[in-house]
Tab-separated table of C-alpha atoms and ligand atoms in Angstrom:
chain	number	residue	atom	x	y	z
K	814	UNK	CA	14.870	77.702	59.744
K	815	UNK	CA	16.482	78.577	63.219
K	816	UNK	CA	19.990	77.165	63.792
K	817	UNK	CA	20.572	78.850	66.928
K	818	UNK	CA	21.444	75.598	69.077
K	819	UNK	CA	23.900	74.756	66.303
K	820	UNK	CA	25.691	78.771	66.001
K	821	UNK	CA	26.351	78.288	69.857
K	822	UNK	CA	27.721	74.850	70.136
K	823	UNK	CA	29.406	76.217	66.930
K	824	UNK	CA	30.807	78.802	69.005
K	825	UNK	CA	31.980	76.562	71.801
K	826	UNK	CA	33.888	74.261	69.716
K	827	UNK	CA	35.965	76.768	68.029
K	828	UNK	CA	36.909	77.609	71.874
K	829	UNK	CA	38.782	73.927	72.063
K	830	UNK	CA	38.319	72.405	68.497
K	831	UNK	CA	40.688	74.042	65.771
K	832	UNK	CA	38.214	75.536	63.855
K	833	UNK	CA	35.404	73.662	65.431
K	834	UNK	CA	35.208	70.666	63.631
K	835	UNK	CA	37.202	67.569	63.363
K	836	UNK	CA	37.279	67.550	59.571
K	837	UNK	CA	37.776	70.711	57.630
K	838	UNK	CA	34.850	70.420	54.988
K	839	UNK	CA	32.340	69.984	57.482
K	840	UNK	CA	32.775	73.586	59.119
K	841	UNK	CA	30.528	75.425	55.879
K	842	UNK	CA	33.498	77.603	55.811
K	843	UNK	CA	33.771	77.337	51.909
K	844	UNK	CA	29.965	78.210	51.772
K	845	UNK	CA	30.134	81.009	54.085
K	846	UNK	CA	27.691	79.546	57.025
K	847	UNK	CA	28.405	78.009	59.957
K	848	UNK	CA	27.517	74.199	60.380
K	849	UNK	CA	24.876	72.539	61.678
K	850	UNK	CA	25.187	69.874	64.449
K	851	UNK	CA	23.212	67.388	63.845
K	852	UNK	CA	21.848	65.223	66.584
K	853	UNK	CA	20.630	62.121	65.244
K	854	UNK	CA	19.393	60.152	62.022
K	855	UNK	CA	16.980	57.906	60.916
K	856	UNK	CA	16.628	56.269	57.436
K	857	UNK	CA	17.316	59.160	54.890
K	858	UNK	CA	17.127	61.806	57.196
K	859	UNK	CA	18.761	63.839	59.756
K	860	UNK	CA	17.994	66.041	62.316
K	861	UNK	CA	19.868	68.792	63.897
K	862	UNK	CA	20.172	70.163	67.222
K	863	UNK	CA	17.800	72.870	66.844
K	864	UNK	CA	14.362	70.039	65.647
K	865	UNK	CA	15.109	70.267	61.657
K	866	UNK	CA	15.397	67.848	59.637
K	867	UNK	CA	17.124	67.199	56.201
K	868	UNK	CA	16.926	64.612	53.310
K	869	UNK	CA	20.531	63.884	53.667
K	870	UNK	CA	22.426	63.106	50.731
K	871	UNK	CA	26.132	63.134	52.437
K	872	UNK	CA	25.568	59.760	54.023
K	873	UNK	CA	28.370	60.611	55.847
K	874	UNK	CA	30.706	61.198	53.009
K	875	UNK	CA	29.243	57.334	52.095
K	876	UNK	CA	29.211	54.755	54.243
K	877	UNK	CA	25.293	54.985	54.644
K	878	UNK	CA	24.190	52.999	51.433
K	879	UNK	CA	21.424	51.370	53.302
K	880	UNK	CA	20.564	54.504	55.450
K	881	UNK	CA	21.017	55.516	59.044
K	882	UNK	CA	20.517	53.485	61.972
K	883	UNK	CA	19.545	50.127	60.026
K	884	UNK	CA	17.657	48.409	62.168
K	885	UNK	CA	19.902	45.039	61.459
K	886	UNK	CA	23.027	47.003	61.871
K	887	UNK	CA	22.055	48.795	65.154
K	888	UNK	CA	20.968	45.046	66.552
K	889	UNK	CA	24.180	43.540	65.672
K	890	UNK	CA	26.168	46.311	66.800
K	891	UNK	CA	24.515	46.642	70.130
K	892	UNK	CA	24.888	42.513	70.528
K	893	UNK	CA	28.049	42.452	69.580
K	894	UNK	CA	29.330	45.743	72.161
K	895	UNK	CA	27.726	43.145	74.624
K	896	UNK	CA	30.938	40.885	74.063
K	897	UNK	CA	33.752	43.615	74.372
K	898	UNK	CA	34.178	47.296	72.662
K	899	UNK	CA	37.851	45.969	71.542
K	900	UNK	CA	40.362	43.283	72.380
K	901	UNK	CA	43.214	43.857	70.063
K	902	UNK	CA	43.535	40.136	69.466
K	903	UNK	CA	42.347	37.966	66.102
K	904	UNK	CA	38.460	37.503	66.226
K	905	UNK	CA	36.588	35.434	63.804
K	906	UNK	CA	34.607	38.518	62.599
K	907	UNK	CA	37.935	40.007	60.957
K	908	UNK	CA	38.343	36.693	58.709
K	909	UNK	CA	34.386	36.682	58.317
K	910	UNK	CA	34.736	40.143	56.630
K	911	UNK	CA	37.923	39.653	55.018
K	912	UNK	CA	36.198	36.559	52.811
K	913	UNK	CA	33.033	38.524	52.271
K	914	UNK	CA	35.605	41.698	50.624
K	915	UNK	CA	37.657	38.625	48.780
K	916	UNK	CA	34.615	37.127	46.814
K	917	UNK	CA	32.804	40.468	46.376
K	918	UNK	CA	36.419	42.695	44.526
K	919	UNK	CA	38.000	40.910	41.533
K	920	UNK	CA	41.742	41.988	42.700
K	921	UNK	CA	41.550	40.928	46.211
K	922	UNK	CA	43.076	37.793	47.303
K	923	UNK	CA	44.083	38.742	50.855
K	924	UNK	CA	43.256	41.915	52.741
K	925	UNK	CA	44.614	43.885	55.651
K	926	UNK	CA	41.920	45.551	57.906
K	927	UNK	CA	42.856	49.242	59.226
K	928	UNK	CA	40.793	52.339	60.567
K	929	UNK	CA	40.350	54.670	57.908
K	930	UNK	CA	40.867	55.352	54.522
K	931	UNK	CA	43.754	57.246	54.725
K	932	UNK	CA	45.899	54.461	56.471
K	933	UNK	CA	44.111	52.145	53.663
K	934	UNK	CA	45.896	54.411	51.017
K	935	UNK	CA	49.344	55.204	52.981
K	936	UNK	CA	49.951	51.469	53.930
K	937	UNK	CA	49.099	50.347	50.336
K	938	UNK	CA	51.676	52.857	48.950
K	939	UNK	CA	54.028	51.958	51.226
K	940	UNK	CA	53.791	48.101	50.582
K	941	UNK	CA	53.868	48.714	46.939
K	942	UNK	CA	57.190	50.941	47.269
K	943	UNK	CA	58.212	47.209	49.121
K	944	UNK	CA	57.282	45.356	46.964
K	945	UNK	CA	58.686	47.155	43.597
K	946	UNK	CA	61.640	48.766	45.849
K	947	UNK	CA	60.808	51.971	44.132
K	948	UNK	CA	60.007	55.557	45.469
K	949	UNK	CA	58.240	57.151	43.163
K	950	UNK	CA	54.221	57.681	43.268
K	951	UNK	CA	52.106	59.142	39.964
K	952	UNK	CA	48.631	60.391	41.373
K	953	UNK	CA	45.725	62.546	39.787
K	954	UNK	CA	45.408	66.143	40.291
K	955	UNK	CA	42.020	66.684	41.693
K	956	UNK	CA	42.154	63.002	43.300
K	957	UNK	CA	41.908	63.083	47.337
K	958	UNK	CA	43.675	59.807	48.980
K	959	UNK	CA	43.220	60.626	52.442
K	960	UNK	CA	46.189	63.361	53.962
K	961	UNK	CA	48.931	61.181	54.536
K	962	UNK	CA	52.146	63.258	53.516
K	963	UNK	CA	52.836	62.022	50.199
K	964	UNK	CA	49.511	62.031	48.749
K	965	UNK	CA	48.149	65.553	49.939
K	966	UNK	CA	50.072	66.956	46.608
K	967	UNK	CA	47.189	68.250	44.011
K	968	UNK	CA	44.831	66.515	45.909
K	969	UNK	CA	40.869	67.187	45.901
K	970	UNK	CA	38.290	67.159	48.524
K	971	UNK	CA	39.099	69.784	51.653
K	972	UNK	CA	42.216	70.462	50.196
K	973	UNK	CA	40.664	71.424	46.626
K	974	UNK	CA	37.497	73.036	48.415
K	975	UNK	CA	39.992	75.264	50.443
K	976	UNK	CA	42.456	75.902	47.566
K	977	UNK	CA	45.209	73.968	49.383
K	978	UNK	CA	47.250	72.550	46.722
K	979	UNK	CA	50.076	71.511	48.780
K	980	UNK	CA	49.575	71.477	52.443
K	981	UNK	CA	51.839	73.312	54.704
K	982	UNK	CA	53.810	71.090	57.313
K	983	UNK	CA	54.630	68.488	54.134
K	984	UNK	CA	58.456	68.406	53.636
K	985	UNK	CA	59.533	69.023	49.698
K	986	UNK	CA	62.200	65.941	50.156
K	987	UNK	CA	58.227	63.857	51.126
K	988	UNK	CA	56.353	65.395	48.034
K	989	UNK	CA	58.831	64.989	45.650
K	990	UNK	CA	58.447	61.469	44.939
K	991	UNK	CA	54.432	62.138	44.446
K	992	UNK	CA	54.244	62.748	40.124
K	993	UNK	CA	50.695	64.279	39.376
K	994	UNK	CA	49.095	63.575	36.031
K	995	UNK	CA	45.864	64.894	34.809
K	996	UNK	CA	43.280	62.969	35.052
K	997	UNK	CA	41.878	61.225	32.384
K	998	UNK	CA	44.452	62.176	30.323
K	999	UNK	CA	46.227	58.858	29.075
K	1000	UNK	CA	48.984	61.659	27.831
K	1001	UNK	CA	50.490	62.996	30.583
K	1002	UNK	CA	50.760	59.732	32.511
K	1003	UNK	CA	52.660	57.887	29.116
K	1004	UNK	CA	54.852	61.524	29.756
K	1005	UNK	CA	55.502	61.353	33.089
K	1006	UNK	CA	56.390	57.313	33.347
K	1007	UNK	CA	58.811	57.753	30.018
K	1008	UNK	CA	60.473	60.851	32.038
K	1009	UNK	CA	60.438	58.671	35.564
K	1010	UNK	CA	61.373	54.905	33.864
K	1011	UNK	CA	61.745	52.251	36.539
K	1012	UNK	CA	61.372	54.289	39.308
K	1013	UNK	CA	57.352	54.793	39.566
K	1014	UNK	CA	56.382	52.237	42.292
K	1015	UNK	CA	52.811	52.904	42.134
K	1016	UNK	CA	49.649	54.289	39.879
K	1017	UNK	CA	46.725	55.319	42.467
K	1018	UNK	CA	43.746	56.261	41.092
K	1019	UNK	CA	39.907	57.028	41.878
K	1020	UNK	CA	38.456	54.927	39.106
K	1021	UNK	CA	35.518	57.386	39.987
K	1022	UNK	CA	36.243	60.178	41.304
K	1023	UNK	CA	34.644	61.683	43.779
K	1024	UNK	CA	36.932	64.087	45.732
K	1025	UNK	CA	36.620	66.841	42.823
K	1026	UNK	CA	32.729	66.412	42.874
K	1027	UNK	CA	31.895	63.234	40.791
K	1028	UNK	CA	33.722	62.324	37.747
K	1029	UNK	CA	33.816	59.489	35.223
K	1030	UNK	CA	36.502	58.075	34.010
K	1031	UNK	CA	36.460	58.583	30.497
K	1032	UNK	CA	36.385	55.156	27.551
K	1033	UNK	CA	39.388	53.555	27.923
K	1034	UNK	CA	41.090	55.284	30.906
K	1035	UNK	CA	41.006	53.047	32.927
K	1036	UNK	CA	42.368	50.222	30.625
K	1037	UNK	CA	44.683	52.683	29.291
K	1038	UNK	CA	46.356	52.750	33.004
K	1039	UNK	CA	46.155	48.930	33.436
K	1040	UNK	CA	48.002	48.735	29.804
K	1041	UNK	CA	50.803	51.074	31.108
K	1042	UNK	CA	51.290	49.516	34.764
K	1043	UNK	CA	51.341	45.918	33.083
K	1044	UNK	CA	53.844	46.954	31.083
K	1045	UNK	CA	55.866	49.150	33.030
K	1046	UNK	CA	56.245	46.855	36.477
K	1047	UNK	CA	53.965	49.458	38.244
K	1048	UNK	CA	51.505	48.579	40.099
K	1049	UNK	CA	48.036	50.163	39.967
K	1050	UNK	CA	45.813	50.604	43.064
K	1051	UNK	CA	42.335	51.209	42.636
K	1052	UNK	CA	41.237	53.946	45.665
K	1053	UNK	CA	38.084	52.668	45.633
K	1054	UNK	CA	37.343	53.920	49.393
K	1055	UNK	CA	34.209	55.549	48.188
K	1056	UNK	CA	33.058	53.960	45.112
K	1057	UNK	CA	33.856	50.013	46.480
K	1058	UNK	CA	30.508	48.461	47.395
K	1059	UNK	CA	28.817	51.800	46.204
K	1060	UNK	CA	28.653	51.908	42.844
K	1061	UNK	CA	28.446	48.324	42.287
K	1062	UNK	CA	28.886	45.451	44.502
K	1063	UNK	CA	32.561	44.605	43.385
K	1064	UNK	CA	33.430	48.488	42.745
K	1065	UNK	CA	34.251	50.552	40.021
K	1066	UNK	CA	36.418	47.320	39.327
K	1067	UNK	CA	33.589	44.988	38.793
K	1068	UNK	CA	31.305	47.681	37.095
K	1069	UNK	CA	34.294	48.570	34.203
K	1070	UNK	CA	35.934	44.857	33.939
K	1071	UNK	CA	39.612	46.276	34.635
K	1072	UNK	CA	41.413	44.801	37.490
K	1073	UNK	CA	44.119	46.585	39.564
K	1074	UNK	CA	46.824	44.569	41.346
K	1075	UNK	CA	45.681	46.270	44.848
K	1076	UNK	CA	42.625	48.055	45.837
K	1077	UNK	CA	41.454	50.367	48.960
K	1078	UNK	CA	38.661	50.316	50.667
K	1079	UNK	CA	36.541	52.120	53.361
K	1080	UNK	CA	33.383	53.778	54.001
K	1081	UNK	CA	31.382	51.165	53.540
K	1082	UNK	CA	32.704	48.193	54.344
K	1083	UNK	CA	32.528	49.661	58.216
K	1084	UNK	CA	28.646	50.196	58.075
K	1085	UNK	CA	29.826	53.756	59.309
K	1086	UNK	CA	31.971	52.720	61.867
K	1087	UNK	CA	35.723	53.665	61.542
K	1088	UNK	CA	37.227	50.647	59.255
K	1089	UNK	CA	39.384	51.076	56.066
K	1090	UNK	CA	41.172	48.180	54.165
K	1091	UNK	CA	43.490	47.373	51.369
K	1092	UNK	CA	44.437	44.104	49.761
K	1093	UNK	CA	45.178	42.666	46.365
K	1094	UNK	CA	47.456	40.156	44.846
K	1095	UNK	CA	48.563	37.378	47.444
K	1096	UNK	CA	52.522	37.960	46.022
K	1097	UNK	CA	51.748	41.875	47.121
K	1098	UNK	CA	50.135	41.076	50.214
K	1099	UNK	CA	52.189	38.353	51.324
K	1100	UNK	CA	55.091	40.951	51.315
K	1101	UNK	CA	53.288	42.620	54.485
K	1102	UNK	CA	54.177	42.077	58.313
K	1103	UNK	CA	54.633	39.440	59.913
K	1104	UNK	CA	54.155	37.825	56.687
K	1105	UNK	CA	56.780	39.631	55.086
K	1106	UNK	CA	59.086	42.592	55.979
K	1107	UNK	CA	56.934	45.250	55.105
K	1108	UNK	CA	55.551	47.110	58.004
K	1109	UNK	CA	52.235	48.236	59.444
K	1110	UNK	CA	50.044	48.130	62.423
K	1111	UNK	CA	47.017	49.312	64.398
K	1112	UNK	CA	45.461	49.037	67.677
K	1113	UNK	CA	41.798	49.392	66.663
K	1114	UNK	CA	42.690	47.601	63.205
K	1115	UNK	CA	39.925	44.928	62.597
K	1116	UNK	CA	37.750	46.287	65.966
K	1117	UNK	CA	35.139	44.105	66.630
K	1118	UNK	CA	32.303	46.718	66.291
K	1119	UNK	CA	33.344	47.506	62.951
K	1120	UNK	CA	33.790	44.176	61.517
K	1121	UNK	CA	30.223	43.413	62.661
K	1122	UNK	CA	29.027	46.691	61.106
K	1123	UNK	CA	30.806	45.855	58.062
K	1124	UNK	CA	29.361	42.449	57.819
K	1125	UNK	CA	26.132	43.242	58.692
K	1126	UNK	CA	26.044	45.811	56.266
K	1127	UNK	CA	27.587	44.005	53.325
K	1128	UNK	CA	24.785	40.730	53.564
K	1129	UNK	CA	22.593	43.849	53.582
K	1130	UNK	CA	23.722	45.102	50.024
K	1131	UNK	CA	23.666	41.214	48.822
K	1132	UNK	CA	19.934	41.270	49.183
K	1133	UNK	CA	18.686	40.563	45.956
K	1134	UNK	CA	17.666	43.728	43.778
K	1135	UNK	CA	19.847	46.301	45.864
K	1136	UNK	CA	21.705	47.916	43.555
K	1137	UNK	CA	18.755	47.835	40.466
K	1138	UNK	CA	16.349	49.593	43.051
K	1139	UNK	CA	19.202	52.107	44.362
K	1140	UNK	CA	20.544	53.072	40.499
K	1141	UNK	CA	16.595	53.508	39.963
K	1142	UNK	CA	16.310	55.959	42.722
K	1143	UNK	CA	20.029	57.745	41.847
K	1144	UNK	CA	18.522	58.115	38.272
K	1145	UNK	CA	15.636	60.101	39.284
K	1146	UNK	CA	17.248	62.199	41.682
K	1147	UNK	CA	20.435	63.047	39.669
K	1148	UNK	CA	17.799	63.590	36.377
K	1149	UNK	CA	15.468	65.330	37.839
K	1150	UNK	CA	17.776	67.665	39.484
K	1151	UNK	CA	19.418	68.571	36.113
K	1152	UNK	CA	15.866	69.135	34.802
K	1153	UNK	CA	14.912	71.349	37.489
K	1154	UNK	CA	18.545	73.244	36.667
K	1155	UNK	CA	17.588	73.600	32.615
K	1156	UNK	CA	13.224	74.165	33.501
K	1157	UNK	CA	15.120	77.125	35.626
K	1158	UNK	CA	17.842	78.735	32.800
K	1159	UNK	CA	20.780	77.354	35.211
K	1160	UNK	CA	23.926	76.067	33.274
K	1161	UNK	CA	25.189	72.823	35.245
K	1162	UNK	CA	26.930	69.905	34.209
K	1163	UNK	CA	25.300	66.871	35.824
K	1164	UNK	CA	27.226	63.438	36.667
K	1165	UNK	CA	26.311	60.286	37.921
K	1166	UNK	CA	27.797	56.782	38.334
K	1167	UNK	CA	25.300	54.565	39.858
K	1168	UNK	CA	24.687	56.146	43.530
K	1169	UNK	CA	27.462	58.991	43.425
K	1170	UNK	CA	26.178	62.073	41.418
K	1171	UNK	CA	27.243	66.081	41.106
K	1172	UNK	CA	25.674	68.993	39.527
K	1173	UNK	CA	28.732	71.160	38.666
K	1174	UNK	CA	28.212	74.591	38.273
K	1175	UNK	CA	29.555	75.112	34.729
K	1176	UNK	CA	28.946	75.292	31.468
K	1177	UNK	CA	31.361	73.332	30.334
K	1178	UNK	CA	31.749	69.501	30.528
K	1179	UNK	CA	33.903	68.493	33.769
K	1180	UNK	CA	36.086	65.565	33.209
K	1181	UNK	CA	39.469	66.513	35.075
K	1182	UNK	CA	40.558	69.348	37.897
K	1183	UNK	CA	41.209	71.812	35.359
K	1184	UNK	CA	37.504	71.672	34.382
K	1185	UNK	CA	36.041	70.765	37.882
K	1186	UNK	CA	37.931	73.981	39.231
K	1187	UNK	CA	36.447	76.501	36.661
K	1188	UNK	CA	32.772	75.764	38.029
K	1189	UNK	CA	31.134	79.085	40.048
K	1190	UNK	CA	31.601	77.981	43.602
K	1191	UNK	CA	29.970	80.924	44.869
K	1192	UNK	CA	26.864	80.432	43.148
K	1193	UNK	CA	27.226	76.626	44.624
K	1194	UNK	CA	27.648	78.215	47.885
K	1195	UNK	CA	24.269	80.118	47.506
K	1196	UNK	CA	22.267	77.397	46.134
K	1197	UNK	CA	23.573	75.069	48.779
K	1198	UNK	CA	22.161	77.188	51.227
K	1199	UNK	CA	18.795	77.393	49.710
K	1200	UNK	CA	18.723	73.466	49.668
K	1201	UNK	CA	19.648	73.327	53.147
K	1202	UNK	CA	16.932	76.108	54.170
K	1203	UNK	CA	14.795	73.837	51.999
K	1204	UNK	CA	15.698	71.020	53.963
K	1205	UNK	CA	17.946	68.801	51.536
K	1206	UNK	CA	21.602	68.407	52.891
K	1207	UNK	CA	24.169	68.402	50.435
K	1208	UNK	CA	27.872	68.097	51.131
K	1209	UNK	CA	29.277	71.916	51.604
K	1210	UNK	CA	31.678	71.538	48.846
K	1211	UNK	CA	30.996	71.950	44.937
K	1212	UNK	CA	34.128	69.175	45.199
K	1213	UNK	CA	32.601	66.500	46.742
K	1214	UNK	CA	29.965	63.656	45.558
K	1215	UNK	CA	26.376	62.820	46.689
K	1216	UNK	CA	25.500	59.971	47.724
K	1217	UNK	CA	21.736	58.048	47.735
K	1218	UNK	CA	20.894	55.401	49.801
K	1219	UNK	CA	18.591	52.546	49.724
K	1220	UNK	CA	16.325	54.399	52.351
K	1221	UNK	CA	15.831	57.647	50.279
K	1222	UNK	CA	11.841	57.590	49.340
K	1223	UNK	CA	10.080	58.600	46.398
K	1224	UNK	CA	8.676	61.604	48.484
K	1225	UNK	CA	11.834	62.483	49.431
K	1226	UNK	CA	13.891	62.488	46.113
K	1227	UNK	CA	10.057	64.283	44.492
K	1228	UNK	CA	10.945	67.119	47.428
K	1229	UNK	CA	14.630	67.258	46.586
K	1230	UNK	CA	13.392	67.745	42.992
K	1231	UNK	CA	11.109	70.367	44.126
K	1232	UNK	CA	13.286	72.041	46.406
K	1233	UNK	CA	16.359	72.513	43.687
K	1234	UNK	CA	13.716	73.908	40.871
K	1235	UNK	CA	13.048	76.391	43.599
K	1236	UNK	CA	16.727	77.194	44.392
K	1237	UNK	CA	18.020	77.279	41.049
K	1238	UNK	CA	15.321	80.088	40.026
K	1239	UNK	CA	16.407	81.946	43.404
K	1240	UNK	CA	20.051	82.077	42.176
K	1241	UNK	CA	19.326	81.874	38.466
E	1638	HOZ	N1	37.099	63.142	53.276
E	1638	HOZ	C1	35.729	63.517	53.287
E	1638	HOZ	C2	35.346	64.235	52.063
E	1638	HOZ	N2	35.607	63.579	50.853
E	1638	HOZ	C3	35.389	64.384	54.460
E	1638	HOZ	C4	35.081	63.576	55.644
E	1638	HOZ	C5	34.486	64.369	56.795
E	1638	HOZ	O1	34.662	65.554	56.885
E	1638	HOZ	O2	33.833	63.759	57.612
């Protein structure tokens, strides 16, 4: 394949973009290649700058569940753009969307609309610390809640994939109220609340992660955590920014029966426009400004564009069937894959929770950071160049998830199948 297009805008971005990107896992620097700039997409695929195109299974990072430029989502966005880009006043569209989020996630009752997931996760920490008038946070090593300063302590994604486990520019006196548990490990969160009694405002969580590649959470958890924040006066916020609307309608939430008393939300719900959310119990919520004392605010917060996106996309996933034809398709990609890895002699360790999957490259079973970090990046690194000479893009990371969308064919997952037998012998 010839990326030459892509190594010189490459090239001219590092002149004026620090380190030529505008997020740090999309630069390939973790896989030793530069990136390729894509130009547009269509369905499954996209294409890059230079006229090749990939089976894409980054979705960007997951708000394309029902593929790239959906032709009902391009319509409404371009209709709606017709009526003004942004107004920064109330529309209709931002209590549309806020009722479709309400019925579709058990622990929402009222929802603020942001930009991104990372404000979704920083406001929601913040209102909980109102709400319990507490400082302390407990988060999971390995689990990535966006990089606002408190939360980019042990967390996963960039800052796993570039071995950043504290980020520099993060004063101590802001970390130390972040406690980091292992996850999965009921243990060391029963140790760290009985160390840090009454103070803990907050459990966040992934109830899937997927910022450490893709990981389960393991029987009883998940009800474990709900047990301990019941009891405790903590609350417990569901970061389901990737897996809400993914890996079920409802989210990890609906799919596992626990409820949180606040959830997060992005991706998704913006039909890949910016949008993030978080919401939960009305008592919570109703403890946020002008409603309540707690505050938080954002020009572009509940955009027009985005809601309509959002919308769109959500009466999209509502179809009838969805989710039973997308967990088909996940199946045979994520199995077949994992086939292709044993036909070949390759140890992996394959996950998968409905459309979010990972082959790790380990031996071992993965089901915290401990075990997620002892996979063999740099064989990942070579066999996710293969794939993408092949023409299947993954994410650049062994740490992050893949995503399927509605939109991914049978031809395409039987040449993704095809193309990782072939790169797993390469590097076997
Ligand atoms: N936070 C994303 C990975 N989990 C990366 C987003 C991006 O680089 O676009």
């Amino acid at each position: 394949m010839n990326h030459n297009r892509s190594t010189i805008l490459f090239r001219q971005a590092k002149a004026t973009i620090p380190g030529g990107v505008n997020s740090p896992v999309r630069a390939f620097k973790s896989v030793g290649a530069d990136p390729v700039f894509i130009k547009k997409a269509s369905g499954s695929h996209i294409f890059d700058v230079d006229g090749n195109s990939y089976v894409d299974y980054v979705g960007s990072w997951g708000p394309m569940i029902a593929g790239h430029c959906h032709p009902q989502v391009v319509e409404a966005v371009k209709l709606a753009m017709d009526n003004g880009a942004s107004f920064g006043a109330p529309t209709e569209l931002e209590t549309t969307l806020a009722n479709m989020v309400i019925d579709a996630v058990p622990s929402i009752e009222m929802v603020r609309m942001v930009s991104s997931g990372t404000e979704a996760t920083m406001s929601a920490i913040r209102l909980a610390r109102g709400y319990t008038g507490r400082d302390n946070i407990l988060k999971f090593s390995g689990c990535y809640h966006g990089h606002a300063d408190a939360l980019l302590v042990k967390a996963g994604s960039g800052a796993a994939t570039f071995g950043v486990p504290d980020s520099p520019g993060v004063p101590a006196d802001f970390a130390k109220h972040t406690l980091t548990a292992e996850y999965n490990s009921l243990e060391s969160v029963k140790a760290l609340v009985a160390d840090n009694r009454d103070s803990i405002a907050c459990i966040i969580v992934e109830p899937v992660a997927g910022n450490m590649g893709t990981v389960p959470p393991r029987e009883g958890f998940l009800e474990g955590l709900r047990e301990i924040c019941t009891n405790e006066g903590i609350v417990l916020i569901f970061d389901e920014v990737m897996s809400g609307f993914r890996v079920a309608y409802g989210g990890a939430q609906e799919l596992y029966g626990i409820t949180p008393d606040m959830t997060t939300l992005g991706k998704i719900i913006g039909g890949g426009l910016p949008v993030g959310a978080f919401g939960g119990k009305r008592e919570i919520m109703e403890k946020l400004s002008p409603a309540g004392g707690v505050y938080q605010a954002g020009t572009l917060s509940g955009n027009p564009l985005a809601m309509t996106a959002g919308i769109t996309t959500l009466n999209i996933l509502k179809q009838p069937g969805f989710y039973e034809a997308l967990e088909e398709k996940s199946c045979q990609v994520g199995e077949g894959i994992a086939k292709a890895a044993k036909a070949a002699g390759y140890p992996i360790y394959s996950t998968r929770v409905g459309s979010m999957f990972c082959a790790f490259f380990t031996k071992g079973k993965v089901f915290d950071w401990p075990t997620a970090s002892a996979c063999d990046t740099k064989a990942f690194a070579k066999y996710f160049l293969a794939m993408l000479e092949e023409g299947v893009y993954l994410a650049p990371s062994q740490f992050e998830t893949a995503f399927v969308s509605s939109m991914h064919s049978d031809t395409d997952i039987e040449n993704t199948i095809a193309a990782a037998a072939k790169c797993y012998k390469l590097i076997a």
